[in-house]
Amino acid sequence: MSPAQAKLKEWRHEPCRFVWDQFKVTPDKWQERALNAFADQNQERLRMSLQACAGPGKSAVLAWIELNFLSCYGEIGEHPKGAAVSITQENLRDNLWAELSKWQGRSQFLSEILTWTASRLFAKDHPETWFMSAKSFPKSADPDTLGKTLSGIHSKYVLFLIDESGAIPPPVGKAAEQALSNCGFGRIVQAGN
């Protein structure tokens, strides 16, 4: 195993080390518990809920999880894929998606391997198959349209981030659940007040 492979394996199992190495930030205790739960290799599929008041760093945890996922998961022919959604497209753009950009920009390593755009964060060497997409749904969407919001994400490694989850319509979450049923390593991480 090369030193780079060993470092990625370490970060995969110790996401708090990833946060320190990339951003020189020590997560709060509750953030540490969330990061460690995400990395629990004994759980093939996991649903996590971050519930807290406004301001303690939920969006930072979601961003760290996403950046760890895109950096440390995958294998030859099996690239990590994910989607992020919030209560509105504007909320996603102005909060979680902006948070992803902020943290990615603070890391030379992440800036070298990932490209951030207004609708996608992807691996530079596999832009079509190694990514996190920003997803949204029309406010007036019917249940069928809502259910398609997170549809179509298939991989051995799958991650869904659901921000402001208390106001997300149930059909959106059901699509994420369906994708989790067909993956090897899958996570749904939701956050809300």
mmCIF file of C-alpha atoms in Angstrom:
data_model
loop_
_atom_site.group_PDB
_atom_site.id
_atom_site.type_symbol
_atom_site.label_atom_id
_atom_site.label_comp_id
_atom_site.label_asym_id
_atom_site.label_seq_id
_atom_site.Cartn_x
_atom_site.Cartn_y
_atom_site.Cartn_z
ATOM 1 C CA MET A 1 0.000 0.000 0.000
ATOM 2 C CA SER A 2 1.376 3.370 -0.999
ATOM 3 C CA PRO A 3 1.603 6.247 1.519
ATOM 4 C CA ALA A 4 -1.276 8.021 -0.310
ATOM 5 C CA GLN A 5 -3.472 4.909 -0.120
ATOM 6 C CA ALA A 6 -2.650 4.519 3.571
ATOM 7 C CA LYS A 7 -3.606 8.154 4.232
ATOM 8 C CA LEU A 8 -6.945 7.764 2.401
ATOM 9 C CA LYS A 9 -7.675 4.603 4.400
ATOM 10 C CA GLU A 10 -6.858 6.450 7.633
ATOM 11 C CA TRP A 11 -9.163 9.343 6.701
ATOM 12 C CA ARG A 12 -11.923 6.916 5.744
ATOM 13 C CA HIS A 13 -11.839 5.339 9.192
ATOM 14 C CA GLU A 14 -11.002 8.545 11.065
ATOM 15 C CA PRO A 15 -12.895 11.450 9.487
ATOM 16 C CA CYS A 16 -11.958 13.746 12.389
ATOM 17 C CA ARG A 17 -8.317 13.267 11.349
ATOM 18 C CA PHE A 18 -9.388 14.201 7.798
ATOM 19 C CA VAL A 19 -10.996 17.412 9.094
ATOM 20 C CA TRP A 20 -7.860 18.303 11.045
ATOM 21 C CA ASP A 21 -5.439 17.424 8.240
ATOM 22 C CA GLN A 22 -7.394 19.321 5.584
ATOM 23 C CA PHE A 23 -8.795 22.302 7.503
ATOM 24 C CA LYS A 24 -6.867 22.493 10.819
ATOM 25 C CA VAL A 25 -10.202 22.382 12.662
ATOM 26 C CA THR A 26 -11.016 20.274 15.713
ATOM 27 C CA PRO A 27 -14.681 19.238 15.544
ATOM 28 C CA ASP A 28 -16.895 19.831 18.575
ATOM 29 C CA LYS A 29 -17.742 16.663 20.539
ATOM 30 C CA TRP A 30 -21.169 16.291 18.892
ATOM 31 C CA GLN A 31 -19.604 16.844 15.446
ATOM 32 C CA GLU A 32 -16.995 14.210 16.277
ATOM 33 C CA ARG A 33 -19.745 11.721 17.175
ATOM 34 C CA ALA A 34 -21.535 12.441 13.887
ATOM 35 C CA LEU A 35 -18.345 12.044 11.829
ATOM 36 C CA ASN A 36 -17.470 8.789 13.578
ATOM 37 C CA ALA A 37 -20.996 7.444 13.083
ATOM 38 C CA PHE A 38 -20.730 8.242 9.375
ATOM 39 C CA ALA A 39 -17.477 6.266 9.144
ATOM 40 C CA ASP A 40 -18.777 3.226 11.075
ATOM 41 C CA GLN A 41 -17.710 0.408 8.769
ATOM 42 C CA ASN A 42 -19.917 -2.062 10.681
ATOM 43 C CA GLN A 43 -22.954 -0.334 9.173
ATOM 44 C CA GLU A 44 -23.370 -0.955 5.436
ATOM 45 C CA ARG A 45 -26.351 1.381 5.252
ATOM 46 C CA LEU A 46 -26.988 4.098 7.760
ATOM 47 C CA ARG A 47 -29.474 6.877 8.291
ATOM 48 C CA MET A 48 -28.287 9.775 10.415
ATOM 49 C CA SER A 49 -30.151 12.782 11.744
ATOM 50 C CA LEU A 50 -28.406 15.905 13.016
ATOM 51 C CA GLN A 51 -30.890 17.879 15.085
ATOM 52 C CA ALA A 52 -29.878 21.160 16.674
ATOM 53 C CA CYS A 53 -30.691 24.829 16.906
ATOM 54 C CA ALA A 54 -29.482 27.251 14.259
ATOM 55 C CA GLY A 55 -25.754 27.943 14.309
ATOM 56 C CA PRO A 56 -23.868 25.030 15.945
ATOM 57 C CA GLY A 57 -22.233 23.756 12.747
ATOM 58 C CA LYS A 58 -24.633 21.268 11.137
ATOM 59 C CA SER A 59 -23.823 22.515 7.637
ATOM 60 C CA ALA A 60 -20.100 22.218 8.348
ATOM 61 C CA VAL A 61 -20.574 18.579 9.384
ATOM 62 C CA LEU A 62 -22.560 17.869 6.211
ATOM 63 C CA ALA A 63 -19.801 19.491 4.132
ATOM 64 C CA TRP A 64 -17.029 17.575 5.932
ATOM 65 C CA ILE A 65 -18.899 14.297 5.448
ATOM 66 C CA GLU A 66 -19.371 14.999 1.757
ATOM 67 C CA LEU A 67 -15.743 15.962 1.199
ATOM 68 C CA ASN A 68 -14.563 12.903 3.129
ATOM 69 C CA PHE A 69 -16.913 10.703 1.087
ATOM 70 C CA LEU A 70 -15.699 11.999 -2.284
ATOM 71 C CA SER A 71 -12.046 11.828 -1.168
ATOM 72 C CA CYS A 72 -11.901 8.481 0.589
ATOM 73 C CA TYR A 73 -14.527 6.162 -0.882
ATOM 74 C CA GLY A 74 -14.639 4.288 -4.149
ATOM 75 C CA GLU A 75 -12.581 1.735 -5.979
ATOM 76 C CA ILE A 76 -11.697 0.889 -9.552
ATOM 77 C CA GLY A 77 -14.951 0.876 -11.495
ATOM 78 C CA GLU A 78 -17.044 1.841 -8.430
ATOM 79 C CA HIS A 79 -17.088 5.583 -7.876
ATOM 80 C CA PRO A 80 -18.916 7.392 -5.069
ATOM 81 C CA LYS A 81 -22.080 9.241 -6.055
ATOM 82 C CA GLY A 82 -24.441 11.420 -4.122
ATOM 83 C CA ALA A 83 -27.018 14.136 -4.078
ATOM 84 C CA ALA A 84 -27.856 17.018 -1.777
ATOM 85 C CA VAL A 85 -31.294 18.575 -1.361
ATOM 86 C CA SER A 86 -32.861 21.244 0.816
ATOM 87 C CA ILE A 87 -36.295 22.807 1.227
ATOM 88 C CA THR A 88 -35.699 25.157 -1.708
ATOM 89 C CA GLN A 89 -33.109 25.495 -4.416
ATOM 90 C CA GLU A 90 -32.144 28.885 -2.950
ATOM 91 C CA ASN A 91 -31.682 27.413 0.520
ATOM 92 C CA LEU A 92 -29.421 24.686 -0.850
ATOM 93 C CA ARG A 93 -27.401 27.197 -2.930
ATOM 94 C CA ASP A 94 -26.998 29.758 -0.153
ATOM 95 C CA ASN A 95 -26.333 27.387 2.741
ATOM 96 C CA LEU A 96 -25.087 23.835 2.220
ATOM 97 C CA TRP A 97 -23.717 24.302 -1.301
ATOM 98 C CA ALA A 98 -21.882 27.465 -0.255
ATOM 99 C CA GLU A 99 -20.531 25.590 2.788
ATOM 100 C CA LEU A 100 -19.140 22.848 0.522
ATOM 101 C CA SER A 101 -17.378 25.479 -1.579
ATOM 102 C CA LYS A 102 -15.933 27.180 1.493
ATOM 103 C CA TRP A 103 -14.383 24.014 2.943
ATOM 104 C CA GLN A 104 -13.181 22.644 -0.385
ATOM 105 C CA GLY A 105 -11.454 25.964 -1.058
ATOM 106 C CA ARG A 106 -9.592 25.767 2.265
ATOM 107 C CA SER A 107 -7.816 22.562 1.248
ATOM 108 C CA GLN A 108 -5.087 22.393 -1.357
ATOM 109 C CA PHE A 109 -5.645 18.635 -1.709
ATOM 110 C CA LEU A 110 -9.407 18.944 -2.213
ATOM 111 C CA SER A 111 -8.958 21.857 -4.615
ATOM 112 C CA GLU A 112 -6.590 19.731 -6.688
ATOM 113 C CA ILE A 113 -8.832 16.659 -6.940
ATOM 114 C CA LEU A 114 -12.373 18.149 -6.941
ATOM 115 C CA THR A 115 -14.178 20.781 -8.971
ATOM 116 C CA TRP A 116 -17.045 22.755 -7.420
ATOM 117 C CA THR A 117 -19.759 24.268 -9.622
ATOM 118 C CA ALA A 118 -23.152 25.758 -8.835
ATOM 119 C CA SER A 119 -24.801 22.370 -9.381
ATOM 120 C CA ARG A 120 -22.133 19.711 -8.895
ATOM 121 C CA LEU A 121 -19.007 18.791 -6.964
ATOM 122 C CA PHE A 122 -17.016 16.194 -8.867
ATOM 123 C CA ALA A 123 -13.683 14.408 -9.191
ATOM 124 C CA LYS A 124 -11.566 16.060 -11.857
ATOM 125 C CA ASP A 125 -10.419 12.722 -13.277
ATOM 126 C CA HIS A 126 -13.934 11.143 -13.394
ATOM 127 C CA PRO A 127 -16.433 14.034 -13.703
ATOM 128 C CA GLU A 128 -19.314 11.939 -15.049
ATOM 129 C CA THR A 129 -19.156 9.125 -12.495
ATOM 130 C CA TRP A 130 -17.641 10.524 -9.235
ATOM 131 C CA PHE A 131 -19.822 13.330 -7.903
ATOM 132 C CA MET A 132 -22.286 15.033 -5.587
ATOM 133 C CA SER A 133 -25.170 16.826 -7.301
ATOM 134 C CA ALA A 134 -27.312 19.677 -6.004
ATOM 135 C CA LYS A 135 -30.962 18.640 -6.435
ATOM 136 C CA SER A 136 -34.193 20.567 -6.034
ATOM 137 C CA PHE A 137 -37.908 20.220 -6.603
ATOM 138 C CA PRO A 138 -40.616 22.705 -7.570
ATOM 139 C CA LYS A 139 -42.589 24.042 -4.617
ATOM 140 C CA SER A 140 -45.794 22.983 -6.364
ATOM 141 C CA ALA A 141 -44.552 19.479 -7.273
ATOM 142 C CA ASP A 142 -46.918 16.539 -7.060
ATOM 143 C CA PRO A 143 -45.855 13.398 -5.099
ATOM 144 C CA ASP A 144 -44.618 11.651 -8.256
ATOM 145 C CA THR A 145 -42.334 14.569 -9.173
ATOM 146 C CA LEU A 146 -41.109 14.848 -5.578
ATOM 147 C CA GLY A 147 -40.263 11.153 -5.578
ATOM 148 C CA LYS A 148 -37.995 11.641 -8.588
ATOM 149 C CA THR A 149 -35.891 14.340 -6.907
ATOM 150 C CA LEU A 150 -33.255 11.897 -5.646
ATOM 151 C CA SER A 151 -33.896 9.094 -8.126
ATOM 152 C CA GLY A 152 -31.238 7.717 -10.428
ATOM 153 C CA ILE A 153 -28.254 7.648 -8.061
ATOM 154 C CA HIS A 154 -26.767 4.155 -8.348
ATOM 155 C CA SER A 155 -23.362 3.052 -7.120
ATOM 156 C CA LYS A 156 -21.694 0.772 -4.630
ATOM 157 C CA TYR A 157 -21.016 3.997 -2.645
ATOM 158 C CA VAL A 158 -24.005 6.326 -2.187
ATOM 159 C CA LEU A 159 -24.554 9.422 -0.033
ATOM 160 C CA PHE A 160 -27.589 11.673 0.321
ATOM 161 C CA LEU A 161 -27.445 14.937 2.238
ATOM 162 C CA ILE A 162 -30.829 16.359 3.232
ATOM 163 C CA ASP A 163 -30.647 19.854 4.702
ATOM 164 C CA GLU A 164 -33.574 21.432 6.574
ATOM 165 C CA SER A 165 -35.015 17.932 6.645
ATOM 166 C CA GLY A 166 -38.019 18.743 8.819
ATOM 167 C CA ALA A 167 -39.679 20.466 5.857
ATOM 168 C CA ILE A 168 -38.684 17.933 3.175
ATOM 169 C CA PRO A 169 -41.702 16.134 1.685
ATOM 170 C CA PRO A 170 -41.730 12.373 2.484
ATOM 171 C CA PRO A 171 -41.564 11.248 -1.196
ATOM 172 C CA VAL A 172 -38.107 12.865 -1.479
ATOM 173 C CA GLY A 173 -36.765 10.765 1.389
ATOM 174 C CA LYS A 174 -38.345 7.593 0.006
ATOM 175 C CA ALA A 175 -36.288 7.894 -3.190
ATOM 176 C CA ALA A 176 -33.114 8.083 -1.103
ATOM 177 C CA GLU A 177 -34.210 4.999 0.852
ATOM 178 C CA GLN A 178 -34.721 3.090 -2.395
ATOM 179 C CA ALA A 179 -31.214 3.912 -3.609
ATOM 180 C CA LEU A 180 -29.763 2.719 -0.317
ATOM 181 C CA SER A 181 -31.323 -0.702 -0.798
ATOM 182 C CA ASN A 182 -29.056 -1.427 -3.796
ATOM 183 C CA CYS A 183 -25.644 -0.202 -2.631
ATOM 184 C CA GLY A 184 -22.762 -1.578 -0.603
ATOM 185 C CA PHE A 185 -21.961 1.531 1.447
ATOM 186 C CA GLY A 186 -24.841 3.974 1.739
ATOM 187 C CA ARG A 187 -25.689 6.911 3.949
ATOM 188 C CA ILE A 188 -28.569 9.308 4.309
ATOM 189 C CA VAL A 189 -27.482 12.235 6.479
ATOM 190 C CA GLN A 190 -30.152 14.763 7.280
ATOM 191 C CA ALA A 191 -29.942 17.925 9.317
ATOM 192 C CA GLY A 192 -32.523 20.323 10.674
ATOM 193 C CA ASN A 193 -33.634 22.449 13.600
#
